Amino acid sequence: MFLNYTKEFFVKKSLKNNLRNAKNEVFSKNVQTVGLLIDESNFTHSEALVKELNLQGIASENIKIAAYKGKFDKKETYLRPTFGKKDINWRGEITADFLNDFINTEFDILLSYYDVENIILMMITSKSKAKFKVGFSSVDANLNRWMINTELNNYKLFVSELFRYLKNLK
């Protein structure tokens, strides 16, 4: 228990350093690639969210998903790349290869689909090389470029609001 608090302290420290060095880019083109960072501890409609993005013109092969589970069981098989607390070390470095690939991919948009401040998810969002980051307004305002004020289970409204604003920006 004590070790978890200590690890979380060091990850928070690393997150603060990442937020100080963050670059804000301006969105200026059509959305082709989407990174989807989902907290599956609280949200169970991941497939429906992907279908909603497909309805907006994003091809399934252009959507890359990383799912977080609070209680992660390495013996269980998951449908999509899934990670837990053990995939980040004490220095805030990511140890899972698929997660490093996810972070280093330059998505047009990263959707941080979690509405509770989770230090692990926040760290991945901050380290992502996505050009534009979108998330919920209930999470730290310094993390995402755009925040949408909806409920977590109302994914249809989230996606429709996102694309409505993107069309207005063009």
Short mmCIF file of N, CA and C in Angstrom, two decimals:
data_model
loop_
_atom_site.label_atom_id
_atom_site.label_comp_id
_atom_site.label_asym_id
_atom_site.label_seq_id
_atom_site.Cartn_x
_atom_site.Cartn_y
_atom_site.Cartn_z
N MET A 1 0.82 -1.19 0.00
CA MET A 1 0.00 0.00 0.00
C MET A 1 0.87 1.26 0.00
N PHE A 2 1.86 1.28 0.90
CA PHE A 2 2.75 2.43 0.99
C PHE A 2 3.54 2.61 -0.31
N LEU A 3 3.94 1.49 -0.91
CA LEU A 3 4.70 1.57 -2.16
C LEU A 3 3.87 2.16 -3.29
N ASN A 4 2.57 1.87 -3.31
CA ASN A 4 1.70 2.46 -4.33
C ASN A 4 1.63 3.97 -4.19
N TYR A 5 1.55 4.47 -2.97
CA TYR A 5 1.51 5.93 -2.75
C TYR A 5 2.82 6.58 -3.16
N THR A 6 3.92 5.92 -2.84
CA THR A 6 5.23 6.45 -3.21
C THR A 6 5.38 6.48 -4.73
N LYS A 7 4.99 5.42 -5.39
CA LYS A 7 5.06 5.37 -6.85
C LYS A 7 4.19 6.46 -7.46
N GLU A 8 2.98 6.64 -6.93
CA GLU A 8 2.07 7.67 -7.44
C GLU A 8 2.67 9.06 -7.26
N PHE A 9 3.37 9.29 -6.15
CA PHE A 9 4.02 10.58 -5.91
C PHE A 9 5.04 10.89 -7.01
N PHE A 10 5.88 9.91 -7.32
CA PHE A 10 6.91 10.13 -8.34
C PHE A 10 6.30 10.27 -9.74
N VAL A 11 5.23 9.55 -10.02
CA VAL A 11 4.57 9.68 -11.32
C VAL A 11 3.94 11.06 -11.43
N LYS A 12 3.34 11.57 -10.35
CA LYS A 12 2.77 12.93 -10.36
C LYS A 12 3.86 13.97 -10.61
N LYS A 13 5.00 13.77 -10.01
CA LYS A 13 6.12 14.70 -10.20
C LYS A 13 6.54 14.71 -11.67
N SER A 14 6.62 13.53 -12.27
CA SER A 14 6.97 13.43 -13.68
C SER A 14 5.90 14.07 -14.56
N LEU A 15 4.63 13.89 -14.20
CA LEU A 15 3.53 14.50 -14.94
C LEU A 15 3.63 16.02 -14.91
N LYS A 16 3.92 16.60 -13.77
CA LYS A 16 4.06 18.06 -13.66
C LYS A 16 5.16 18.57 -14.57
N ASN A 17 6.27 17.84 -14.64
CA ASN A 17 7.36 18.24 -15.53
C ASN A 17 6.93 18.18 -16.99
N ASN A 18 6.16 17.14 -17.36
CA ASN A 18 5.68 17.02 -18.74
C ASN A 18 4.72 18.15 -19.08
N LEU A 19 3.86 18.53 -18.15
CA LEU A 19 2.89 19.60 -18.42
C LEU A 19 3.58 20.95 -18.60
N ARG A 20 4.69 21.17 -17.90
CA ARG A 20 5.42 22.42 -18.08
C ARG A 20 6.04 22.51 -19.47
N ASN A 21 6.41 21.38 -20.04
CA ASN A 21 7.08 21.35 -21.34
C ASN A 21 6.13 21.11 -22.50
N ALA A 22 4.83 21.12 -22.25
CA ALA A 22 3.85 20.80 -23.29
C ALA A 22 3.79 21.90 -24.36
N LYS A 23 3.59 21.46 -25.60
CA LYS A 23 3.42 22.37 -26.72
C LYS A 23 1.96 22.33 -27.15
N ASN A 24 1.40 23.47 -27.42
CA ASN A 24 0.02 23.54 -27.89
C ASN A 24 0.02 23.79 -29.39
N GLU A 25 -0.48 22.83 -30.14
CA GLU A 25 -0.56 22.99 -31.58
C GLU A 25 -1.96 23.41 -31.97
N VAL A 26 -2.07 24.00 -33.13
CA VAL A 26 -3.36 24.45 -33.63
C VAL A 26 -3.89 23.42 -34.62
N PHE A 27 -5.16 23.11 -34.48
CA PHE A 27 -5.79 22.14 -35.37
C PHE A 27 -6.12 22.83 -36.69
N SER A 28 -5.67 22.25 -37.81
CA SER A 28 -5.83 22.96 -39.07
C SER A 28 -6.22 22.09 -40.26
N LYS A 29 -6.55 20.82 -40.05
CA LYS A 29 -6.88 19.98 -41.20
C LYS A 29 -7.94 18.96 -40.83
N ASN A 30 -8.32 18.15 -41.80
CA ASN A 30 -9.30 17.09 -41.54
C ASN A 30 -8.71 16.02 -40.64
N VAL A 31 -9.58 15.39 -39.89
CA VAL A 31 -9.16 14.33 -38.98
C VAL A 31 -9.02 13.04 -39.78
N GLN A 32 -7.82 12.47 -39.75
CA GLN A 32 -7.58 11.20 -40.42
C GLN A 32 -7.29 10.09 -39.41
N THR A 33 -6.46 10.39 -38.40
CA THR A 33 -6.08 9.39 -37.41
C THR A 33 -6.52 9.83 -36.02
N VAL A 34 -7.00 8.85 -35.25
CA VAL A 34 -7.49 9.12 -33.91
C VAL A 34 -6.87 8.14 -32.94
N GLY A 35 -6.35 8.66 -31.84
CA GLY A 35 -5.90 7.84 -30.73
C GLY A 35 -6.98 7.88 -29.67
N LEU A 36 -7.32 6.75 -29.14
CA LEU A 36 -8.41 6.66 -28.17
C LEU A 36 -7.86 6.04 -26.89
N LEU A 37 -7.74 6.85 -25.85
CA LEU A 37 -7.26 6.41 -24.55
C LEU A 37 -8.48 6.29 -23.64
N ILE A 38 -8.83 5.06 -23.29
CA ILE A 38 -10.08 4.79 -22.57
C ILE A 38 -9.79 4.19 -21.20
N ASP A 39 -10.53 4.66 -20.21
CA ASP A 39 -10.51 4.05 -18.88
C ASP A 39 -11.64 3.02 -18.84
N GLU A 40 -11.31 1.77 -19.09
CA GLU A 40 -12.33 0.72 -19.11
C GLU A 40 -12.73 0.25 -17.72
N SER A 41 -12.17 0.86 -16.70
CA SER A 41 -12.62 0.58 -15.33
C SER A 41 -13.99 1.21 -15.11
N ASN A 42 -14.24 2.34 -15.78
CA ASN A 42 -15.48 3.09 -15.60
C ASN A 42 -16.38 3.12 -16.83
N PHE A 43 -15.86 2.73 -17.98
CA PHE A 43 -16.60 2.85 -19.24
C PHE A 43 -16.59 1.51 -19.96
N THR A 44 -17.76 1.00 -20.31
CA THR A 44 -17.85 -0.34 -20.92
C THR A 44 -18.35 -0.31 -22.37
N HIS A 45 -18.51 0.85 -22.95
CA HIS A 45 -19.07 0.98 -24.30
C HIS A 45 -18.01 1.35 -25.33
N SER A 46 -16.83 0.77 -25.24
CA SER A 46 -15.73 1.12 -26.14
C SER A 46 -16.06 0.85 -27.60
N GLU A 47 -16.67 -0.30 -27.87
CA GLU A 47 -17.02 -0.65 -29.25
C GLU A 47 -18.04 0.33 -29.83
N ALA A 48 -19.00 0.72 -29.03
CA ALA A 48 -20.01 1.68 -29.49
C ALA A 48 -19.38 3.05 -29.76
N LEU A 49 -18.40 3.43 -28.96
CA LEU A 49 -17.69 4.69 -29.18
C LEU A 49 -16.93 4.65 -30.50
N VAL A 50 -16.29 3.53 -30.80
CA VAL A 50 -15.57 3.39 -32.07
C VAL A 50 -16.55 3.45 -33.24
N LYS A 51 -17.71 2.81 -33.11
CA LYS A 51 -18.73 2.86 -34.17
C LYS A 51 -19.22 4.29 -34.39
N GLU A 52 -19.33 5.05 -33.32
CA GLU A 52 -19.75 6.45 -33.42
C GLU A 52 -18.71 7.26 -34.18
N LEU A 53 -17.44 6.98 -33.93
CA LEU A 53 -16.37 7.66 -34.69
C LEU A 53 -16.40 7.24 -36.16
N ASN A 54 -16.73 5.97 -36.42
CA ASN A 54 -16.85 5.50 -37.80
C ASN A 54 -17.97 6.24 -38.53
N LEU A 55 -19.07 6.50 -37.84
CA LEU A 55 -20.18 7.24 -38.45
C LEU A 55 -19.79 8.66 -38.83
N GLN A 56 -18.78 9.19 -38.17
CA GLN A 56 -18.30 10.54 -38.46
C GLN A 56 -17.24 10.55 -39.56
N GLY A 57 -16.96 9.39 -40.14
CA GLY A 57 -16.04 9.33 -41.28
C GLY A 57 -14.63 8.87 -40.94
N ILE A 58 -14.38 8.44 -39.73
CA ILE A 58 -13.06 7.94 -39.36
C ILE A 58 -13.04 6.43 -39.60
N ALA A 59 -12.12 5.97 -40.42
CA ALA A 59 -12.01 4.53 -40.72
C ALA A 59 -11.49 3.77 -39.50
N SER A 60 -11.98 2.56 -39.32
CA SER A 60 -11.59 1.74 -38.17
C SER A 60 -10.08 1.51 -38.10
N GLU A 61 -9.46 1.35 -39.25
CA GLU A 61 -8.01 1.11 -39.25
C GLU A 61 -7.21 2.35 -38.87
N ASN A 62 -7.85 3.52 -38.85
CA ASN A 62 -7.18 4.77 -38.45
C ASN A 62 -7.44 5.12 -36.99
N ILE A 63 -8.08 4.21 -36.26
CA ILE A 63 -8.35 4.43 -34.84
C ILE A 63 -7.49 3.44 -34.06
N LYS A 64 -6.64 3.98 -33.21
CA LYS A 64 -5.78 3.14 -32.38
C LYS A 64 -6.23 3.32 -30.93
N ILE A 65 -6.44 2.19 -30.25
CA ILE A 65 -7.00 2.22 -28.90
C ILE A 65 -5.99 1.69 -27.89
N ALA A 66 -5.94 2.37 -26.73
CA ALA A 66 -5.23 1.87 -25.56
C ALA A 66 -6.21 1.94 -24.41
N ALA A 67 -6.43 0.82 -23.76
CA ALA A 67 -7.42 0.74 -22.68
C ALA A 67 -6.73 0.54 -21.34
N TYR A 68 -7.22 1.23 -20.34
CA TYR A 68 -6.69 1.12 -18.98
C TYR A 68 -7.68 0.35 -18.11
N LYS A 69 -7.16 -0.53 -17.30
CA LYS A 69 -7.96 -1.25 -16.31
C LYS A 69 -7.35 -1.01 -14.94
N GLY A 70 -8.17 -0.60 -13.99
CA GLY A 70 -7.69 -0.40 -12.63
C GLY A 70 -7.24 -1.70 -12.00
N LYS A 71 -8.02 -2.74 -12.22
CA LYS A 71 -7.66 -4.07 -11.72
C LYS A 71 -7.30 -4.92 -12.93
N PHE A 72 -6.05 -4.87 -13.27
CA PHE A 72 -5.53 -5.50 -14.48
C PHE A 72 -5.04 -6.90 -14.14
N ASP A 73 -5.52 -7.88 -14.89
CA ASP A 73 -5.10 -9.26 -14.71
C ASP A 73 -4.32 -9.70 -15.95
N LYS A 74 -3.03 -9.93 -15.79
CA LYS A 74 -2.18 -10.30 -16.93
C LYS A 74 -2.56 -11.65 -17.52
N LYS A 75 -3.21 -12.50 -16.74
CA LYS A 75 -3.60 -13.83 -17.23
C LYS A 75 -4.84 -13.76 -18.11
N GLU A 76 -5.63 -12.73 -17.94
CA GLU A 76 -6.85 -12.60 -18.74
C GLU A 76 -6.51 -12.06 -20.13
N THR A 77 -7.25 -12.49 -21.13
CA THR A 77 -7.04 -11.98 -22.49
C THR A 77 -8.05 -10.87 -22.76
N TYR A 78 -7.57 -9.79 -23.31
CA TYR A 78 -8.40 -8.62 -23.59
C TYR A 78 -8.54 -8.44 -25.10
N LEU A 79 -9.63 -7.82 -25.53
CA LEU A 79 -9.90 -7.62 -26.95
C LEU A 79 -8.99 -6.57 -27.57
N ARG A 80 -8.54 -5.64 -26.78
CA ARG A 80 -7.70 -4.54 -27.28
C ARG A 80 -6.49 -4.40 -26.37
N PRO A 81 -5.45 -3.68 -26.83
CA PRO A 81 -4.28 -3.49 -25.96
C PRO A 81 -4.70 -2.84 -24.63
N THR A 82 -4.42 -3.52 -23.53
CA THR A 82 -4.85 -3.07 -22.22
C THR A 82 -3.65 -3.00 -21.29
N PHE A 83 -3.65 -2.01 -20.43
CA PHE A 83 -2.55 -1.81 -19.50
C PHE A 83 -3.08 -1.46 -18.12
N GLY A 84 -2.19 -1.49 -17.15
CA GLY A 84 -2.53 -1.16 -15.78
C GLY A 84 -1.41 -0.36 -15.14
N LYS A 85 -1.48 -0.21 -13.83
CA LYS A 85 -0.48 0.57 -13.09
C LYS A 85 0.92 0.00 -13.21
N LYS A 86 1.00 -1.29 -13.39
CA LYS A 86 2.32 -1.94 -13.42
C LYS A 86 3.08 -1.65 -14.71
N ASP A 87 2.43 -1.02 -15.68
CA ASP A 87 3.10 -0.70 -16.94
C ASP A 87 3.80 0.66 -16.92
N ILE A 88 3.80 1.30 -15.76
CA ILE A 88 4.53 2.55 -15.58
C ILE A 88 5.42 2.36 -14.35
N ASN A 89 6.70 2.72 -14.49
CA ASN A 89 7.62 2.51 -13.37
C ASN A 89 7.65 3.73 -12.45
N TRP A 90 8.52 3.70 -11.49
CA TRP A 90 8.62 4.74 -10.46
C TRP A 90 8.99 6.10 -11.02
N ARG A 91 9.70 6.14 -12.10
CA ARG A 91 10.12 7.41 -12.69
C ARG A 91 9.13 7.96 -13.70
N GLY A 92 7.98 7.31 -13.82
CA GLY A 92 6.97 7.77 -14.77
C GLY A 92 7.25 7.31 -16.19
N GLU A 93 8.12 6.34 -16.35
CA GLU A 93 8.45 5.81 -17.68
C GLU A 93 7.55 4.62 -17.98
N ILE A 94 7.12 4.54 -19.22
CA ILE A 94 6.22 3.48 -19.64
C ILE A 94 7.04 2.26 -20.04
N THR A 95 6.64 1.09 -19.53
CA THR A 95 7.41 -0.13 -19.77
C THR A 95 6.77 -1.04 -20.82
N ALA A 96 5.51 -0.82 -21.16
CA ALA A 96 4.82 -1.66 -22.16
C ALA A 96 5.14 -1.13 -23.56
N ASP A 97 5.56 -2.03 -24.45
CA ASP A 97 5.94 -1.64 -25.81
C ASP A 97 4.77 -1.04 -26.59
N PHE A 98 3.59 -1.66 -26.52
CA PHE A 98 2.45 -1.15 -27.28
C PHE A 98 2.06 0.25 -26.80
N LEU A 99 2.26 0.52 -25.53
CA LEU A 99 1.93 1.83 -24.98
C LEU A 99 2.93 2.89 -25.44
N ASN A 100 4.19 2.51 -25.55
CA ASN A 100 5.20 3.43 -26.10
C ASN A 100 4.90 3.73 -27.56
N ASP A 101 4.48 2.72 -28.33
CA ASP A 101 4.08 2.95 -29.72
C ASP A 101 2.89 3.90 -29.79
N PHE A 102 1.92 3.70 -28.90
CA PHE A 102 0.73 4.55 -28.85
C PHE A 102 1.13 6.00 -28.57
N ILE A 103 2.00 6.20 -27.63
CA ILE A 103 2.43 7.56 -27.25
C ILE A 103 3.21 8.23 -28.38
N ASN A 104 4.03 7.49 -29.06
CA ASN A 104 4.89 8.07 -30.10
C ASN A 104 4.20 8.24 -31.44
N THR A 105 2.98 7.77 -31.59
CA THR A 105 2.24 7.96 -32.82
C THR A 105 1.68 9.38 -32.87
N GLU A 106 1.87 10.05 -33.98
CA GLU A 106 1.37 11.42 -34.13
C GLU A 106 -0.05 11.40 -34.68
N PHE A 107 -1.01 11.20 -33.80
CA PHE A 107 -2.42 11.22 -34.18
C PHE A 107 -2.84 12.65 -34.51
N ASP A 108 -3.85 12.76 -35.38
CA ASP A 108 -4.44 14.07 -35.59
C ASP A 108 -5.16 14.52 -34.32
N ILE A 109 -5.84 13.57 -33.67
CA ILE A 109 -6.55 13.86 -32.42
C ILE A 109 -6.34 12.70 -31.45
N LEU A 110 -6.10 13.04 -30.20
CA LEU A 110 -6.10 12.06 -29.12
C LEU A 110 -7.34 12.32 -28.29
N LEU A 111 -8.20 11.32 -28.18
CA LEU A 111 -9.39 11.42 -27.33
C LEU A 111 -9.06 10.76 -26.00
N SER A 112 -8.95 11.57 -24.97
CA SER A 112 -8.70 11.06 -23.61
C SER A 112 -10.06 10.80 -23.00
N TYR A 113 -10.54 9.59 -23.15
CA TYR A 113 -11.91 9.26 -22.76
C TYR A 113 -11.96 8.73 -21.33
N TYR A 114 -11.74 9.63 -20.39
CA TYR A 114 -11.87 9.35 -18.96
C TYR A 114 -12.24 10.67 -18.28
N ASP A 115 -13.12 10.59 -17.29
CA ASP A 115 -13.60 11.81 -16.63
C ASP A 115 -13.17 11.92 -15.17
N VAL A 116 -12.36 10.98 -14.72
CA VAL A 116 -11.83 11.02 -13.36
C VAL A 116 -10.32 11.18 -13.47
N GLU A 117 -9.75 12.07 -12.68
CA GLU A 117 -8.31 12.28 -12.74
C GLU A 117 -7.58 11.05 -12.24
N ASN A 118 -6.99 10.33 -13.18
CA ASN A 118 -6.21 9.14 -12.90
C ASN A 118 -4.79 9.46 -13.34
N ILE A 119 -3.86 9.40 -12.42
CA ILE A 119 -2.49 9.84 -12.69
C ILE A 119 -1.84 9.06 -13.83
N ILE A 120 -2.17 7.79 -13.95
CA ILE A 120 -1.58 6.96 -15.02
C ILE A 120 -2.10 7.42 -16.38
N LEU A 121 -3.40 7.61 -16.50
CA LEU A 121 -3.98 8.06 -17.77
C LEU A 121 -3.53 9.48 -18.11
N MET A 122 -3.44 10.32 -17.10
CA MET A 122 -2.99 11.69 -17.33
C MET A 122 -1.55 11.71 -17.83
N MET A 123 -0.73 10.82 -17.31
CA MET A 123 0.66 10.74 -17.75
C MET A 123 0.73 10.35 -19.22
N ILE A 124 -0.06 9.39 -19.63
CA ILE A 124 -0.04 8.94 -21.02
C ILE A 124 -0.56 10.05 -21.93
N THR A 125 -1.60 10.75 -21.51
CA THR A 125 -2.11 11.88 -22.30
C THR A 125 -1.04 12.94 -22.46
N SER A 126 -0.36 13.28 -21.38
CA SER A 126 0.65 14.35 -21.46
C SER A 126 1.85 13.95 -22.31
N LYS A 127 2.22 12.68 -22.31
CA LYS A 127 3.38 12.23 -23.08
C LYS A 127 3.05 11.99 -24.56
N SER A 128 1.78 11.92 -24.89
CA SER A 128 1.39 11.62 -26.26
C SER A 128 1.88 12.69 -27.23
N LYS A 129 2.26 12.24 -28.41
CA LYS A 129 2.72 13.15 -29.46
C LYS A 129 1.59 13.55 -30.41
N ALA A 130 0.36 13.36 -29.97
CA ALA A 130 -0.80 13.73 -30.79
C ALA A 130 -0.79 15.24 -31.04
N LYS A 131 -1.28 15.62 -32.21
CA LYS A 131 -1.28 17.03 -32.58
C LYS A 131 -2.33 17.82 -31.82
N PHE A 132 -3.43 17.17 -31.46
CA PHE A 132 -4.53 17.85 -30.80
C PHE A 132 -5.14 16.90 -29.78
N LYS A 133 -5.32 17.35 -28.54
CA LYS A 133 -5.82 16.50 -27.47
C LYS A 133 -7.17 17.00 -26.99
N VAL A 134 -8.11 16.07 -26.90
CA VAL A 134 -9.48 16.39 -26.48
C VAL A 134 -9.84 15.48 -25.32
N GLY A 135 -10.51 16.04 -24.31
CA GLY A 135 -10.92 15.25 -23.17
C GLY A 135 -12.13 15.85 -22.49
N PHE A 136 -12.36 15.41 -21.28
CA PHE A 136 -13.50 15.88 -20.49
C PHE A 136 -13.10 17.09 -19.66
N SER A 137 -14.08 17.95 -19.40
CA SER A 137 -13.80 19.17 -18.64
C SER A 137 -13.53 18.90 -17.17
N SER A 138 -13.86 17.71 -16.69
CA SER A 138 -13.64 17.37 -15.28
C SER A 138 -12.19 16.99 -14.98
N VAL A 139 -11.37 16.87 -16.02
CA VAL A 139 -9.96 16.52 -15.86
C VAL A 139 -9.14 17.80 -16.00
N ASP A 140 -7.93 17.81 -15.47
CA ASP A 140 -7.04 18.96 -15.45
C ASP A 140 -7.04 19.71 -16.79
N ALA A 141 -7.29 21.00 -16.72
CA ALA A 141 -7.42 21.83 -17.93
C ALA A 141 -6.10 21.97 -18.68
N ASN A 142 -4.96 21.78 -18.03
CA ASN A 142 -3.66 21.90 -18.69
C ASN A 142 -3.32 20.69 -19.55
N LEU A 143 -4.08 19.64 -19.40
CA LEU A 143 -3.77 18.38 -20.06
C LEU A 143 -4.26 18.34 -21.51
N ASN A 144 -5.47 18.80 -21.74
CA ASN A 144 -6.07 18.73 -23.07
C ASN A 144 -6.20 20.13 -23.66
N ARG A 145 -6.14 20.18 -24.97
CA ARG A 145 -6.30 21.45 -25.68
C ARG A 145 -7.77 21.85 -25.71
N TRP A 146 -8.63 20.85 -25.74
CA TRP A 146 -10.07 21.07 -25.80
C TRP A 146 -10.76 20.19 -24.77
N MET A 147 -11.76 20.75 -24.09
CA MET A 147 -12.51 19.98 -23.10
C MET A 147 -13.99 20.05 -23.44
N ILE A 148 -14.63 18.90 -23.36
CA ILE A 148 -16.06 18.80 -23.64
C ILE A 148 -16.76 18.44 -22.34
N ASN A 149 -17.83 19.16 -22.04
CA ASN A 149 -18.55 18.98 -20.78
C ASN A 149 -19.75 18.06 -20.99
N THR A 150 -19.52 16.76 -20.91
CA THR A 150 -20.60 15.77 -20.99
C THR A 150 -20.34 14.69 -19.94
N GLU A 151 -21.25 13.75 -19.87
CA GLU A 151 -21.05 12.60 -18.98
C GLU A 151 -20.30 11.51 -19.73
N LEU A 152 -19.62 10.67 -18.99
CA LEU A 152 -18.80 9.62 -19.58
C LEU A 152 -19.62 8.65 -20.43
N ASN A 153 -20.79 8.26 -19.98
CA ASN A 153 -21.60 7.27 -20.71
C ASN A 153 -22.36 7.86 -21.88
N ASN A 154 -22.32 9.17 -22.04
CA ASN A 154 -23.01 9.82 -23.16
C ASN A 154 -22.02 10.03 -24.31
N TYR A 155 -21.50 8.93 -24.85
CA TYR A 155 -20.47 8.98 -25.88
C TYR A 155 -20.99 9.56 -27.20
N LYS A 156 -22.28 9.37 -27.50
CA LYS A 156 -22.84 9.93 -28.74
C LYS A 156 -22.78 11.45 -28.73
N LEU A 157 -23.14 12.04 -27.61
CA LEU A 157 -23.08 13.50 -27.49
C LEU A 157 -21.63 13.98 -27.54
N PHE A 158 -20.73 13.26 -26.90
CA PHE A 158 -19.31 13.63 -26.91
C PHE A 158 -18.79 13.70 -28.34
N VAL A 159 -19.05 12.66 -29.12
CA VAL A 159 -18.54 12.60 -30.50
C VAL A 159 -19.21 13.64 -31.38
N SER A 160 -20.51 13.81 -31.22
CA SER A 160 -21.21 14.80 -32.06
C SER A 160 -20.73 16.22 -31.74
N GLU A 161 -20.52 16.53 -30.46
CA GLU A 161 -20.01 17.85 -30.09
C GLU A 161 -18.60 18.06 -30.62
N LEU A 162 -17.78 17.04 -30.53
CA LEU A 162 -16.42 17.12 -31.03
C LEU A 162 -16.40 17.47 -32.52
N PHE A 163 -17.15 16.73 -33.32
CA PHE A 163 -17.12 16.97 -34.76
C PHE A 163 -17.87 18.24 -35.16
N ARG A 164 -18.83 18.65 -34.36
CA ARG A 164 -19.50 19.93 -34.62
C ARG A 164 -18.51 21.07 -34.46
N TYR A 165 -17.70 21.03 -33.39
CA TYR A 165 -16.70 22.07 -33.19
C TYR A 165 -15.60 22.01 -34.22
N LEU A 166 -15.20 20.81 -34.61
CA LEU A 166 -14.15 20.69 -35.63
C LEU A 166 -14.60 21.27 -36.96
N LYS A 167 -15.87 21.07 -37.32
CA LYS A 167 -16.38 21.65 -38.57
C LYS A 167 -16.41 23.17 -38.51
N ASN A 168 -16.69 23.71 -37.34
CA ASN A 168 -16.71 25.17 -37.18
C ASN A 168 -15.30 25.77 -37.25
N LEU A 169 -14.30 25.01 -36.85
CA LEU A 169 -12.93 25.51 -36.91
C LEU A 169 -12.40 25.64 -38.33
N LYS A 170 -12.86 24.77 -39.21
CA LYS A 170 -12.35 24.77 -40.59
C LYS A 170 -12.87 25.94 -41.28
#
